[in-house]
Short mmCIF file of C-alpha atoms in Angstrom, two decimals:
data_model
loop_
_atom_site.label_atom_id
_atom_site.label_comp_id
_atom_site.label_asym_id
_atom_site.label_seq_id
_atom_site.Cartn_x
_atom_site.Cartn_y
_atom_site.Cartn_z
CA GLN A 1 -0.70 -4.80 9.26
CA SER A 2 0.98 -4.52 5.89
CA THR A 3 3.71 -6.98 6.69
CA TRP A 4 1.74 -9.77 8.28
CA GLY A 5 3.31 -12.87 6.87
CA SER A 6 1.58 -16.12 7.89
CA ASN A 7 -1.72 -17.69 8.80
CA SER A 8 -1.27 -16.70 12.43
CA SER A 9 -0.65 -13.07 11.51
CA LEU A 10 -3.55 -11.68 13.52
CA GLN A 11 -2.46 -13.48 16.67
CA ARG A 12 1.11 -12.22 16.25
CA CYS A 13 -0.16 -8.72 15.71
CA LEU A 14 -2.38 -8.80 18.78
CA SER A 15 0.49 -10.11 20.88
CA LEU A 16 2.32 -6.87 20.15
CA PHE A 17 -0.24 -5.02 22.25
CA GLU A 18 1.31 -6.72 25.29
CA ALA A 19 4.90 -6.02 24.28
CA PRO A 20 6.81 -3.72 26.62
CA MET A 21 6.92 -0.08 25.59
CA THR A 22 10.14 1.03 23.97
CA SER A 23 12.45 2.47 26.59
CA ILE A 24 13.68 5.94 25.77
CA ASN A 25 15.07 7.01 29.11
CA ALA A 26 18.61 6.71 27.80
CA SER A 27 17.84 8.47 24.51
CA PRO A 28 19.61 11.74 23.71
CA ARG A 29 17.69 14.99 23.54
CA TYR A 30 16.08 14.99 20.10
CA VAL A 31 15.09 18.27 18.52
CA PRO A 32 13.52 18.82 15.09
CA TYR A 33 15.39 20.48 12.25
CA GLY A 34 14.53 24.15 12.29
CA ALA A 35 13.71 24.13 15.99
CA LEU A 36 16.86 26.06 16.89
CA ASP A 37 16.84 29.79 16.23
CA GLY A 38 18.16 30.62 12.81
CA GLU A 39 18.57 26.98 11.70
CA PRO A 40 17.29 26.37 8.17
CA GLU A 41 15.07 23.48 7.13
CA PRO A 42 17.14 20.67 5.54
CA ALA A 43 16.99 20.12 1.81
CA ALA A 44 13.86 18.31 0.66
CA ALA A 45 15.98 15.63 -0.96
CA ALA A 46 17.33 14.65 2.45
CA ALA A 47 13.94 13.18 3.26
CA GLY A 48 13.50 11.65 -0.19
CA VAL A 49 10.94 14.23 -1.27
CA SER A 50 10.82 15.89 -4.66
CA PRO A 51 11.54 19.62 -4.14
CA SER A 52 8.53 20.45 -6.31
CA ARG A 53 6.24 18.39 -4.10
CA ARG A 54 7.52 19.21 -0.62
CA LEU A 55 4.93 18.15 1.94
CA ALA A 56 3.13 21.01 3.62
CA GLY A 57 2.52 20.69 7.32
CA ARG A 58 3.62 21.61 10.78
CA ALA A 59 6.59 20.75 12.94
CA TRP A 60 6.93 20.67 16.71
CA SER A 61 9.41 19.59 19.36
CA ALA A 62 9.17 17.11 22.19
CA PRO A 63 12.68 17.48 23.58
CA ASP A 64 12.28 15.08 26.48
CA HIS A 65 11.26 12.11 24.40
CA GLY A 66 11.67 12.49 20.66
CA TYR A 67 10.29 14.25 17.68
CA ALA A 68 7.51 13.50 15.26
CA ARG A 69 6.92 15.57 12.19
CA VAL A 70 3.66 14.34 10.73
CA ASP A 71 2.45 15.87 7.49
CA VAL A 72 -0.47 14.43 5.57
CA THR A 73 -0.02 15.03 1.87
CA HIS A 74 -2.53 17.20 0.12
CA VAL A 75 -3.46 14.71 -2.57
CA SER A 76 -6.81 13.43 -3.75
CA PRO A 77 -8.33 11.77 -1.90
CA SER A 78 -7.06 12.72 1.51
CA SER A 79 -8.32 10.86 4.53
CA PRO A 80 -9.63 12.71 7.60
CA ALA A 81 -9.14 9.45 9.51
CA VAL A 82 -5.42 9.51 8.72
CA GLU A 83 -5.17 13.17 9.70
CA GLU A 84 -6.72 12.35 13.06
CA ALA A 85 -4.39 9.37 13.48
CA VAL A 86 -1.26 11.41 12.88
CA ARG A 87 -2.35 13.93 15.49
CA GLU A 88 -2.62 11.01 17.89
CA VAL A 89 0.86 9.86 16.89
CA GLU A 90 2.20 13.32 17.64
CA THR A 91 0.70 13.20 21.11
CA ALA A 92 1.98 9.67 21.72
CA VAL A 93 5.55 10.53 20.74
CA SER A 94 5.44 13.59 22.98
CA VAL A 95 4.86 11.31 25.99
CA GLY A 96 7.44 8.73 24.94
CA ILE A 97 5.32 6.13 23.14
CA MET A 98 7.45 5.49 20.09
CA PRO A 99 6.81 3.53 16.87
CA THR A 100 7.84 -0.13 17.24
CA ARG A 101 9.36 -2.17 14.44
CA VAL A 102 7.38 -5.10 13.03
CA SER A 103 9.46 -8.27 13.27
CA GLN A 104 7.89 -9.92 10.24
CA GLY A 105 8.52 -8.97 6.64
CA SER A 106 11.57 -7.99 4.63
CA SER A 107 11.64 -4.25 5.36
CA GLY A 108 11.57 -1.77 8.18
CA SER A 109 7.89 -1.27 8.98
CA TYR A 110 6.58 0.20 12.21
CA PHE A 111 3.45 0.08 14.32
CA VAL A 112 2.53 3.62 15.32
CA ARG A 113 0.43 4.06 18.44
CA ASP A 114 -1.74 6.53 20.28
CA ARG A 115 -1.13 7.85 23.78
CA HIS A 116 -2.92 4.79 25.21
CA ASN A 117 -0.42 2.49 23.44
CA ARG A 118 -3.05 1.24 21.01
CA ILE A 119 -1.92 0.50 17.46
CA LEU A 120 -3.18 3.08 14.98
CA GLY A 121 -1.49 1.92 11.80
CA ILE A 122 1.58 0.78 9.92
CA PHE A 123 4.25 3.27 8.86
CA LYS A 124 6.62 2.20 6.05
CA PRO A 125 9.57 4.58 5.54
CA LYS A 126 10.92 4.91 2.02
CA ASP A 127 14.54 4.38 2.99
CA GLU A 128 13.75 1.19 4.93
CA GLU A 129 12.01 -0.61 2.06
CA PRO A 130 13.34 -4.07 1.06
CA TYR A 131 16.08 -2.56 -1.11
CA GLY A 132 16.39 0.76 0.69
CA ASP A 133 19.67 2.02 2.09
CA ARG A 134 18.43 1.83 5.68
CA ASN A 135 16.54 -1.47 5.57
CA PRO A 136 17.23 -3.12 8.96
CA LYS A 137 16.44 -6.64 7.69
CA TRP A 138 19.61 -8.40 6.50
CA VAL A 139 17.87 -10.90 4.17
CA LYS A 140 17.26 -8.36 1.40
CA TYR A 141 20.71 -6.89 1.89
CA LEU A 142 22.22 -10.29 1.14
CA HIS A 143 19.84 -10.71 -1.77
CA LYS A 144 20.94 -7.39 -3.26
CA THR A 145 24.63 -8.05 -2.58
CA LEU A 146 24.97 -11.71 -3.55
CA PHE A 147 22.28 -12.08 -6.21
CA PRO A 148 22.07 -8.76 -8.07
CA CYS A 149 20.73 -10.57 -11.13
CA CYS A 150 17.54 -11.31 -9.17
CA PHE A 151 17.30 -7.81 -7.74
CA GLY A 152 13.71 -6.70 -7.21
CA ARG A 153 10.97 -6.96 -9.81
CA ALA A 154 11.95 -5.89 -13.31
CA CYS A 155 8.51 -4.40 -13.98
CA LEU A 156 8.53 -2.12 -10.92
CA VAL A 157 10.53 0.97 -10.00
CA ALA A 158 12.67 0.07 -7.00
CA ASN A 159 12.00 1.62 -3.59
CA GLN A 160 8.62 3.09 -4.45
CA GLY A 161 6.55 0.67 -2.40
CA TYR A 162 5.35 3.46 -0.13
CA ILE A 163 4.07 5.32 -3.20
CA SER A 164 2.26 2.19 -4.36
CA GLU A 165 0.59 1.86 -0.95
CA ALA A 166 -0.87 5.36 -1.14
CA ALA A 167 -1.72 5.09 -4.84
CA ALA A 168 -3.73 1.91 -4.23
CA TYR A 169 -5.94 3.88 -1.86
CA VAL A 170 -6.44 6.54 -4.55
CA VAL A 171 -7.62 3.90 -7.05
CA ASP A 172 -9.78 2.23 -4.41
CA GLN A 173 -11.59 5.48 -3.63
CA HIS A 174 -11.87 6.54 -7.26
CA CYS A 175 -13.56 3.26 -8.19
CA ARG A 176 -15.63 3.27 -4.98
CA LEU A 177 -14.42 -0.17 -4.01
CA ASN A 178 -13.82 0.75 -0.36
CA ILE A 179 -11.60 -2.20 0.52
CA VAL A 180 -8.22 -0.49 1.05
CA PRO A 181 -7.77 0.95 4.56
CA PRO A 182 -7.13 4.71 4.53
CA THR A 183 -3.53 5.27 3.43
CA ASN A 184 -1.60 8.52 2.97
CA LEU A 185 1.99 9.68 2.67
CA VAL A 186 3.36 11.25 5.84
CA GLU A 187 6.63 12.26 7.46
CA ILE A 188 7.54 11.00 10.93
CA ALA A 189 10.75 11.23 12.92
CA ALA A 190 11.40 8.98 15.90
CA PRO A 191 14.59 7.58 17.46
CA THR A 192 13.28 4.03 17.06
CA PHE A 193 13.67 4.24 13.27
CA ASN A 194 16.82 2.94 11.60
CA TYR A 195 18.98 6.04 11.14
CA PRO A 196 22.64 6.20 10.04
CA PRO A 197 25.25 5.85 12.82
CA GLU A 198 25.91 9.58 12.94
CA PHE A 199 22.44 10.10 14.40
CA ALA A 200 23.02 7.71 17.31
CA THR A 201 24.07 10.57 19.58
CA ALA A 202 22.71 13.49 17.60
CA ILE A 203 20.44 16.04 19.21
CA ARG A 204 18.30 16.38 16.09
CA ILE A 205 16.98 13.77 13.67
CA PRO A 206 15.34 14.29 10.26
CA PRO A 207 11.83 13.06 9.52
CA LYS A 208 11.33 10.03 7.29
CA LEU A 209 8.93 10.00 4.39
CA GLY A 210 6.71 6.94 4.06
CA SER A 211 3.20 5.54 3.84
CA LEU A 212 0.85 5.29 6.80
CA GLN A 213 -1.99 2.79 6.53
CA LEU A 214 -4.58 2.70 9.28
CA PHE A 215 -4.93 -0.45 11.35
CA VAL A 216 -8.14 -2.45 10.95
CA SER A 217 -9.57 -4.45 13.86
CA GLY A 218 -11.75 -7.53 13.98
CA TYR A 219 -10.27 -9.00 10.78
CA VAL A 220 -8.50 -12.32 10.16
CA ASP A 221 -6.30 -13.26 7.24
CA ALA A 222 -8.06 -14.78 4.26
CA LEU A 223 -6.81 -18.33 4.72
CA THR A 224 -8.01 -18.43 8.33
CA PHE A 225 -11.42 -17.14 7.24
CA LEU A 226 -11.74 -19.63 4.37
CA ARG A 227 -10.89 -22.56 6.61
CA ALA A 228 -13.21 -21.47 9.42
CA HIS A 229 -16.20 -21.05 7.07
CA GLU A 230 -15.49 -23.80 4.56
CA VAL A 231 -18.94 -25.39 4.78
CA ALA A 232 -20.96 -22.18 4.47
CA LEU A 233 -18.79 -20.88 1.64
CA ALA A 234 -19.29 -24.11 -0.32
CA ASP A 235 -23.03 -23.36 -0.57
CA PRO A 236 -23.62 -20.77 -3.34
CA ALA A 237 -26.96 -19.82 -1.78
CA SER A 238 -25.76 -19.25 1.78
CA PRO A 239 -25.92 -15.63 2.99
CA LEU A 240 -22.26 -15.76 3.96
CA ARG A 241 -21.21 -16.95 0.50
CA VAL A 242 -23.28 -14.27 -1.22
CA ALA A 243 -21.91 -11.51 1.01
CA PHE A 244 -18.34 -12.75 0.62
CA GLN A 245 -18.60 -13.06 -3.18
CA ALA A 246 -19.68 -9.42 -3.43
CA GLN A 247 -16.55 -8.33 -1.58
CA PHE A 248 -14.26 -10.82 -3.29
CA GLU A 249 -15.00 -9.46 -6.76
CA ARG A 250 -14.04 -6.00 -5.54
CA LEU A 251 -10.64 -7.34 -4.51
CA VAL A 252 -10.27 -8.87 -7.98
CA VAL A 253 -11.01 -5.55 -9.69
CA LEU A 254 -8.59 -3.63 -7.48
CA ASP A 255 -5.72 -6.09 -7.87
CA TYR A 256 -6.22 -6.34 -11.61
CA ILE A 257 -6.36 -2.59 -12.24
CA ILE A 258 -3.25 -1.79 -10.20
CA ARG A 259 -1.60 -5.05 -11.40
CA ASN A 260 -0.64 -6.13 -7.91
CA THR A 261 2.36 -8.47 -8.15
CA ASP A 262 2.19 -9.68 -4.56
CA ARG A 263 -1.31 -10.78 -3.63
CA GLY A 264 -1.20 -13.93 -1.53
CA THR A 265 -3.67 -15.28 1.02
CA ASP A 266 -1.87 -13.56 3.89
CA ASN A 267 -2.21 -9.94 2.80
CA TRP A 268 -5.93 -9.55 2.46
CA LEU A 269 -8.16 -9.75 5.48
CA VAL A 270 -11.80 -10.62 6.10
CA ARG A 271 -14.25 -9.59 8.79
CA VAL A 272 -17.77 -10.86 9.47
CA ASP A 273 -20.02 -8.58 11.52
CA PRO A 274 -21.31 -10.78 14.36
CA GLU A 275 -24.64 -8.96 14.45
CA THR A 276 -25.55 -8.35 10.80
CA GLY A 277 -23.44 -10.99 9.06
CA ALA A 278 -22.03 -8.35 6.72
CA VAL A 279 -18.67 -9.25 5.20
CA SER A 280 -15.82 -6.78 4.76
CA ILE A 281 -12.47 -7.29 3.01
CA ALA A 282 -9.37 -5.22 3.75
CA ALA A 283 -6.78 -5.23 0.95
CA ILE A 284 -3.52 -4.48 2.78
CA ASP A 285 0.10 -4.61 1.66
CA ASN A 286 -0.23 -2.99 -1.77
CA GLY A 287 3.40 -1.96 -2.07
CA LEU A 288 4.29 -4.08 -5.10
CA ALA A 289 1.81 -2.75 -7.64
CA PHE A 290 1.67 -0.17 -10.47
CA PRO A 291 4.27 -1.67 -12.86
CA PHE A 292 5.53 0.43 -15.76
CA LYS A 293 5.25 -2.63 -18.01
CA HIS A 294 3.45 -5.94 -17.92
CA PRO A 295 5.57 -8.71 -16.35
CA ASP A 296 7.68 -10.23 -19.14
CA GLY A 297 10.57 -11.87 -17.31
CA CYS A 298 10.75 -15.24 -15.65
CA ARG A 299 7.85 -14.63 -13.30
CA ALA A 300 4.26 -13.64 -14.07
CA TYR A 301 3.33 -12.87 -10.44
CA PRO A 302 -0.11 -14.53 -10.49
CA PHE A 303 -2.86 -13.68 -8.03
CA ALA A 304 -3.32 -16.26 -5.27
CA TRP A 305 -7.08 -15.71 -5.30
CA ALA A 306 -7.21 -17.12 -8.86
CA LYS A 307 -7.02 -20.62 -7.37
CA LEU A 308 -10.15 -20.13 -5.27
CA PRO A 309 -13.56 -21.34 -6.52
CA PHE A 310 -14.99 -17.83 -6.18
CA ALA A 311 -12.87 -16.77 -9.17
CA ALA A 312 -15.03 -18.97 -11.40
CA VAL A 313 -18.22 -17.04 -10.57
CA PRO A 314 -19.27 -14.31 -13.06
CA PHE A 315 -19.04 -10.69 -11.95
CA SER A 316 -22.32 -9.42 -10.51
CA SER A 317 -24.61 -6.93 -12.20
CA ALA A 318 -24.41 -4.76 -9.07
CA LEU A 319 -20.66 -4.33 -9.47
CA ARG A 320 -21.06 -3.72 -13.21
CA GLU A 321 -23.58 -0.94 -12.59
CA GLN A 322 -21.28 0.68 -10.05
CA ILE A 323 -17.89 0.39 -11.73
CA VAL A 324 -18.50 0.60 -15.50
CA PRO A 325 -19.79 4.22 -15.47
CA VAL A 326 -16.65 5.25 -13.59
CA LEU A 327 -14.28 3.41 -15.92
CA THR A 328 -15.86 4.33 -19.25
CA ARG A 329 -15.66 8.14 -18.98
CA GLU A 330 -12.45 9.65 -20.32
CA ALA A 331 -12.80 12.55 -17.91
CA SER A 332 -12.74 10.00 -15.11
CA TRP A 333 -9.52 8.45 -16.48
CA ASP A 334 -7.93 11.90 -16.58
CA MET A 335 -8.97 12.64 -13.00
CA LEU A 336 -7.54 9.35 -11.77
CA VAL A 337 -4.24 9.72 -13.62
CA LEU A 338 -3.88 13.29 -12.33
CA ALA A 339 -4.53 12.16 -8.75
CA LEU A 340 -2.01 9.35 -9.11
CA ARG A 341 0.58 11.66 -10.62
CA GLU A 342 0.31 13.93 -7.58
CA VAL A 343 1.16 10.94 -5.41
CA PHE A 344 4.02 9.67 -7.58
CA GLU A 345 5.54 13.16 -7.84
CA ILE A 346 6.15 13.17 -4.10
CA ASP A 347 9.10 10.83 -4.65
CA SER A 348 12.47 12.47 -5.31
CA GLY A 349 13.14 9.94 -8.08
CA PHE A 350 9.95 10.72 -9.99
CA ASP A 351 10.32 10.16 -13.74
CA ALA A 352 7.57 11.47 -16.01
CA GLU A 353 8.20 8.93 -18.77
CA SER A 354 8.08 6.01 -16.36
CA PHE A 355 4.85 7.33 -14.88
CA ASP A 356 3.29 7.62 -18.35
CA ASP A 357 4.18 3.97 -18.94
CA THR A 358 2.57 3.05 -15.62
CA ALA A 359 -0.58 4.97 -16.59
CA ALA A 360 -0.67 3.13 -19.94
CA VAL A 361 -0.60 -0.25 -18.17
CA LEU A 362 -3.24 0.91 -15.67
CA ARG A 363 -5.55 2.09 -18.43
CA GLY A 364 -5.07 -1.15 -20.34
CA GLN A 365 -6.07 -3.11 -17.26
CA MET A 366 -9.13 -0.90 -16.89
CA ALA A 367 -10.12 -1.56 -20.51
CA ASN A 368 -10.09 -5.31 -19.86
CA VAL A 369 -12.13 -4.87 -16.67
CA ILE A 370 -14.79 -2.98 -18.63
CA VAL A 371 -15.07 -5.80 -21.16
CA ALA A 372 -15.24 -8.43 -18.40
CA LEU A 373 -17.92 -6.59 -16.42
CA GLU A 374 -20.07 -5.74 -19.44
CA GLY A 375 -19.77 -9.28 -20.76
CA GLY A 376 -20.61 -10.98 -17.47
CA LEU A 377 -17.27 -12.81 -17.45
CA THR A 378 -15.61 -14.46 -14.48
CA PRO A 379 -12.40 -13.31 -12.78
CA LEU A 380 -10.65 -16.30 -14.35
CA GLU A 381 -11.80 -15.25 -17.80
CA LEU A 382 -10.58 -11.73 -17.05
CA LEU A 383 -7.13 -13.12 -16.23
CA GLY A 384 -7.15 -14.96 -19.57
CA MET A 385 -7.56 -11.78 -21.59
CA PRO A 386 -4.45 -10.42 -23.39
CA PRO A 387 -2.63 -7.67 -21.48
CA LEU A 388 -3.20 -4.23 -22.95
CA THR A 389 -1.67 -0.79 -22.80
CA VAL A 390 -3.49 2.45 -23.58
CA THR A 391 -1.34 5.48 -24.31
CA ASN A 392 -2.43 9.07 -23.73
CA ASP A 393 -1.35 11.15 -26.73
CA PRO A 394 -0.87 14.88 -25.98
CA THR A 395 -2.92 15.92 -29.02
CA ARG A 396 -5.29 13.00 -29.65
CA GLY A 397 -6.03 11.92 -26.09
CA TRP A 398 -6.35 8.28 -25.09
CA LEU A 399 -5.50 5.99 -28.01
CA ASP A 400 -6.95 2.57 -28.80
CA PRO A 401 -5.77 -0.32 -26.62
CA LEU A 402 -2.71 -2.21 -27.86
CA PRO A 403 -2.08 -5.85 -26.91
CA THR A 404 1.22 -6.75 -25.28
CA THR A 405 2.97 -9.58 -27.08
CA SER A 406 5.65 -10.35 -24.48
CA ARG A 407 4.71 -12.71 -21.66
CA ALA A 408 6.44 -14.04 -18.57
CA CYS A 409 8.18 -17.39 -18.99
CA PHE A 410 6.37 -19.11 -16.12
CA ALA A 411 2.73 -18.09 -15.93
CA THR A 412 2.08 -19.83 -12.60
CA TRP A 413 5.11 -18.47 -10.71
#
């Protein structure tokens, strides 16, 4: 889901349902850490988890097939749907239905399935991210090795895409946008993941920490939807256009607040209910968001949706009435930042100062959204507003917004 990469992404994804199940008959006998009498649990850092935020959960062994340790983090909000999904993953792994790697994308991402071999979601391990040590895709390895000057995005902390995925769901739920599929941080161990060579014949494998985003069905990528409904969407009064516009502006608010640096037309999906005509948008692939500073290098990372005609339509009063009360209460800001901090602290490389900078950018984006919604502006006018940061002073609270003077060299790239 999160790594679909072209206009035919849905078809490629559906074709994976017919792919042969991963053979594990020749796999060694995998046992979880701690399953042997007297064996201690490995250090938290081995799984990339901050010792202060070790995930709480359960562990069990499926010695004939593999091992899944699935722990849903106790952060706000947690998703009962994800908790149910990970129980299904446990059952599937116990009968030999392993996660399968997604061929598209620049990182190691995996479809996880239930015992009926149906896709439940996308699991993205931390150590298999584009610049992670265990990324199985060679393109990013060459990028990192041969072109270190172009390494990653200068405004983002490297290898925290899985944190960004879960944090986007926190913001989505806090603002009641309801367009990000349920996403939590979990730990899973399976022999189909990319482990170091020493685990090739090992009898026990450690769990991997990563994000799990639930799979959504009945959706197509945005470009396919826009082409299929071009005529109806061109009519501002058509029911489809009205329903789509209401969802589109939610995507704008989400992307702007989290400052998504990678929103194309292939990583947001659209579904039309065949009976009611209701339109739903699923904002997937949110792993390159939450910068600790506004982009100020060569690239500005613009939003692809800014080129669509819907971005020239003013925000609706319905969205204003829903979102502004949430964004204008300082207690609400504090609750959101606290919930996000709990997510970010899961990572072993958590840095409090960097997180405070991220929160300052986030709050600055929120301040601009408030002005745009209250003023009846359009998404394009929102994008034209100066970037802001809002710092939280320990004694004085949230300070007045400060404009950012530095800008990226190429605003359209």
